[in-house]
Phi, psi and omega in degrees: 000142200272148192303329177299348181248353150297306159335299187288336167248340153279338195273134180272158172008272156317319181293314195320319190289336174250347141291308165316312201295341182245139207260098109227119213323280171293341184270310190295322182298285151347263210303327177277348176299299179290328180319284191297342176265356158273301188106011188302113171313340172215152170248106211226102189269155187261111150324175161266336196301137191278004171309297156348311170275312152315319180308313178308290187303332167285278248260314160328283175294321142345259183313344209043040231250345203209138145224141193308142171274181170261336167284133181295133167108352212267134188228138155292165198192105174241141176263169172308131191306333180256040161200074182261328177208178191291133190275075150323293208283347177226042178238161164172154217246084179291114186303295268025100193083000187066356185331138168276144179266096125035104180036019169276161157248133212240147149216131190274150207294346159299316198299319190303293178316273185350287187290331189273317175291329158322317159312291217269332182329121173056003196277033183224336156354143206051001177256187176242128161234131194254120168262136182210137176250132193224185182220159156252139200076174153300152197271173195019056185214197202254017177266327175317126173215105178292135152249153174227125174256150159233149181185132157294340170290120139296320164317261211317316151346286165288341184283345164286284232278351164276334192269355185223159189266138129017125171208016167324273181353280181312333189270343166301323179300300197285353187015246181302343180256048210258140145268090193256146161308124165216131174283106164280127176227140128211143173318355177064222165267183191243128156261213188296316187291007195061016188252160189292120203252332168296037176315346150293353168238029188285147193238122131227122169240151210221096182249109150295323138356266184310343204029084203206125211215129185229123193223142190194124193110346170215159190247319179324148202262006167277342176258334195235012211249074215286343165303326183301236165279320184331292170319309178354289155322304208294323184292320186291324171317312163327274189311298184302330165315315203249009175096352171229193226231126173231128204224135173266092214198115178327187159201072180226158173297112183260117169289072146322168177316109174077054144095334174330157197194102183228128200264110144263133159290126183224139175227098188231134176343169156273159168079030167249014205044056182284317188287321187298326181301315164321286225265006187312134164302320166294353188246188173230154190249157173246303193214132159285350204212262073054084199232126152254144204238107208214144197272122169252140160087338219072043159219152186266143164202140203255171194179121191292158177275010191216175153227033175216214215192050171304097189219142176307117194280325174323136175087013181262120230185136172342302198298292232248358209244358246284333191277316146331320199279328206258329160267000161271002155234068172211158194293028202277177169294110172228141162247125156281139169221133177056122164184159177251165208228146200196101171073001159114359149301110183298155183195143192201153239276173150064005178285342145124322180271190184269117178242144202273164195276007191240065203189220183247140175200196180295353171270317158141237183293145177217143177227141172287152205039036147297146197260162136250195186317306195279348178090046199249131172280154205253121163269161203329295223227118183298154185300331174271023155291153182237188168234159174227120201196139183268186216256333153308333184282015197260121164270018174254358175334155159237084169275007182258353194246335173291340174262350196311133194276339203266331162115220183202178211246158187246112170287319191211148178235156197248125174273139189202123175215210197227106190222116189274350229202342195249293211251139184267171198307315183207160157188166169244138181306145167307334176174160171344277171329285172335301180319292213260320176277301178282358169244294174303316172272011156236077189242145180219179211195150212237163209237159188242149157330324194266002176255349205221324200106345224206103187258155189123269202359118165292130193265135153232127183239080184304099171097336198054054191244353224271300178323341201231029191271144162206035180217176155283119176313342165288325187287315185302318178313315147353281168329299180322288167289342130342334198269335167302325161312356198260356194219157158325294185224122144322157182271152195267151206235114190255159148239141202233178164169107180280348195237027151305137178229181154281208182269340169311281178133052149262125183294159190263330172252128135354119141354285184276000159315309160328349199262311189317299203291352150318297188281333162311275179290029176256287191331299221289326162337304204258355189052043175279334176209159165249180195219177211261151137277106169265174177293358191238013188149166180283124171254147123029148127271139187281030132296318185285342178267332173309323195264329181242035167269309209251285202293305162323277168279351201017066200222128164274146169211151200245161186298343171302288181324325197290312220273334172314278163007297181241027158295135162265108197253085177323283189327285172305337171288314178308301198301325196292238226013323187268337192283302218273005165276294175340303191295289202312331200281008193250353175254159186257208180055004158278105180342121191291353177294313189318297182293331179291310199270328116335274168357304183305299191293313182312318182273359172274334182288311161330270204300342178267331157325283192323321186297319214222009190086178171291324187263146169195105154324122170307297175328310170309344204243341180283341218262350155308000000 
């Protein structure tokens, strides 16, 4: 039987009819394979129509999969207390042979396709199955990568149309000629709370061959939000096949002098300040999390990969946050998850007010100081809560540049982590290359007391890419430097570090220091001002940082701070060098640039030791 008349028999009238409308094929085949190997009692294709999307959402609160809050549009979402972040240990990159990968977790892919259709063989049964179509980028541009979900959550359902455009439309236009993403999810059985109650047979599987993502057994939206990192995964594979770059990497706009308009890219671990940079009030954000980069014309140009915002709500509080804050309390479309909730409000650990000692949360009833099972006491809110929120309610947005089909030209892109004691606040590379190896591909991140136990630990987190890596990292690296070839001029390549301290352990920076070095590297884009050379990249002049300390912030800043600041501190610069050739030197397959171009900075570190000591004041180094 041909798959539209498998369809045809699974589907009532209407669904069947919004299948049929799009002529493909390989899409009909998909779909009637898994429909019948799920089993779902009932089927619901998702339209561009907004009927559609109400519709979703209303099944959300149905099912009781969402609850209303007391602010209108606003819904809770609690996941299972142990299915809380993304499942490493059951996530895995299906192989041929399981071949192992560089920090992957690998399985082989026959063995994978069993165990995940076995799972999955009837488990929607008694159920609502939802076909829903998106575009990851923008539609109809050269950014487009169609998708298709079947997922049984209605929550996951809705957090794609907040988080994704629309792709009914796109996959009819494009008919036979769609190269589409496609996600199988379902959430499994429920327990009273609605939440995914088998977590022992929770699944992710990522087969690349198929470019196909199989998730099963959880509700959290980094494992089943399949547009989400699961694609992730399917784009970077993607990207290093055809030569450009899918980056886990903001996009927003730094306003320059008379009106200029300069686009940057930043990719930094969590907890380095990637969303406060992304979201600075004074600038505009395009995308926060997700940029794909791809050379047109001989220009590199970017374009976020979403149009919402799944973002860790901790810590977020008036002060430091006004924009985040002001739109999490307005009637706009928000999903909350796992936060405790009171009298229909939501609350969440570090929000800056008085949170009651009582209510509803990811435990089920709460209390201060309640334990779970293991005796660990549970705070108001998981540290991984989230917000789901689109990306228009933002009033610093740049929508002519998030829709824009053409992207947007990328002048510079930033690397960033968390270093108390090496890397100075901000500096830029010597050329492309110089760039992508001493800043993105040695980029590390220091681990905090309050995730590990342990504050230091150097993370090495290349690209801040490493969780969601699904090539070999020599081969991505690779990609990387090749991609200069692909264009006229490269984006100019920055390192950032917000978290330097002294041997005290006082911070060197500000919060809000960060608006500087932004508009700092907005100029150097553009060659408006110049800067010192040290061995390890172009640093600041403290007059150009005084003067827009004082324009910016309206802060004096003294040359003490600058040289505290931009001391080229040898020693510890030297130690990464050596961690970060060591890790490169156990994997094969690295591009031999890599070792050279370390190499180049050791003997530039050397020769300036030897001139000016271990510590070397930027003044000493302006005065050449």
């Amino acid at each position: 039987m041909e798959p539209l008349e498998r369809l045809e028999k699974f589907l009532d009238k209407e669904q069947f009819e919004k299948i049929k409308a799009i002529d493909n094929p390989e899409l009909h085949a998909f779909l009637a394979e898994w429909i019948e190997w799920l089993g779902p009692d009932r089927v619901f294709v998702c339209t561009d129509n907004k009927e559609d999307e109400l519709y979703v959402r209303w099944k959300a609160l149905y099912y009781g999969e969402e609850r209303m809050l007391e602010t209108p549009n606003h819904t809770i979402h609690y996941d299972n207390y142990y299915d809380q972040a993304r499942d490493k240990a059951n996530t895995a990159i299906l192989t041929p042979g399981g071949k192992p990968l560089p920090y992957l977790n690998t399985k082989d892919r026959d063995e994978g396709l069993r165990e995940i259709r076995e799972l999955m063989r009837g488990i929607m049964k008694g159920k609502e199955l939802f076909v829903c179509f998106f575009t990851l980028g923008p539609k109809n541009s050269i950014f487009s990568i169609p998708a298709v979900q079947l997922t049984d959550s209605a929550y996951v359902a809705h957090s794609e149309f907040i988080l994704y455009r629309k792709g009914y439309e796109e996959f009819k236009r494009l008919g036979r000629s769609a190269r589409f993403f496609r996600f199988v999810h379902s959430e499994g059985e429920l327990d009273e709370r609605k939440t995914s109650k088998n977590l022992d047979k929770r699944r992710i599987y990522i087969d690349l061959d198929d470019e196909t993502v199989y998730s099963v057994n959880t509700q959290y939206g980094g494992n089943t939000i399949g547009l989400k990192k699961p694609a992730f995964r399917l784009t970077i594979n993607r990207a290093v096949k055809e030569g450009w770059l899918s980056e886990h990497m903001f996009l927003m706009r730094v306003n320059g002098p008379h009106g200029r308009k300069t686009y940057f890219t930043g990719a930094y671990p969590s907890m380095c300040g990637k969303t406060s940079t992304a979201m600075i009030s004074w600038e505009n954000i395009v995308g926060d999390d997700l940029s794909f980069i791809l050379p047109v014309n001989g220009v590199a140009r970017g374009a976020n990969v979403e149009k919402g915002v799944f973002g860790i709500i901790q810590g977020v509080n008036p002060e430091d946050d006004p924009v985040i804050w002001n739109i999490l309390h307005s009637p706009v479309e928000i999903i909350f998850s796992n936060v405790l909730v009171k009298d229909g409000k939501p609350y969440w650990n570090d929000m800056g007010v008085e949170i009651p000692n009582e209510g509803e949360n990811h435990s089920g009833e709460w209390w201060c100081g309640k334990k779970d099972a293991e005796g660990n006491e549970i705070p108001p809110s998981h540290k991984n809560a989230r917000f789901t929120v689109p990306l228009e309610h933002f009033p610093n947005v740049d929508l002519e540049a998030l829709d824009n089909p053409c992207g947007v030209e990328v002048g510079g892109m930033i690397f960033g982590g968390r270093d108390a004691d090496t890397w100075p606040p901000v500096r830029e590379a010597f050329n492309w290359k110089h760039g992508v190896i001493t800043m993105g591909a040695a980029l590390e991140s220091e681990t905090t007391a309050a995730t590990l136990g342990k504050e230091g630990v150097r993370a090495f987190n290349p690209m801040a890419i490493l969780d969601f890596m699904s090539v070999h990292l020599g081969g991505y690296i690779r990609n990387y430097l090749d991609f200069e070839n692909r264009v006229k001029k490269p984006p100019k390549i920055f390192a950032v570090n917000y978290f330097l301290r002294d041997r005290n352990g006082t911070w060197l920076n500000h919060k809000l220091d960060k608006g500087v070095w932004l508009k700092w590297m907005e100029l150097r884009v553009h060659g408006d001002v110049d800067a010192i050379e040290t061995p390890i990249g172009y640093i600041p002049k403290y007059e150009d940082l005084k003067r827009l300390f004082k324009v910016v912030l309206d802060k004096e800043y003294t040359k003490e701070a600058y040289e505290k600041q931009f001391m080229i501190r040898v020693p510890e610069l030297l130690a990464k060098i050596d961690r970060i050739e060591e890790t490169y030197r156990k994997l094969d397959n690295v591009p031999e640039e890599l070792f050279q171009v370390l190499e180049e900075e050791r003997k530039r570190l050397l020769a300036a030791r030897e001139k000016y000591g271990d510590y070397i004041s930027p003044f000493a180094l302006d005065e050449i």
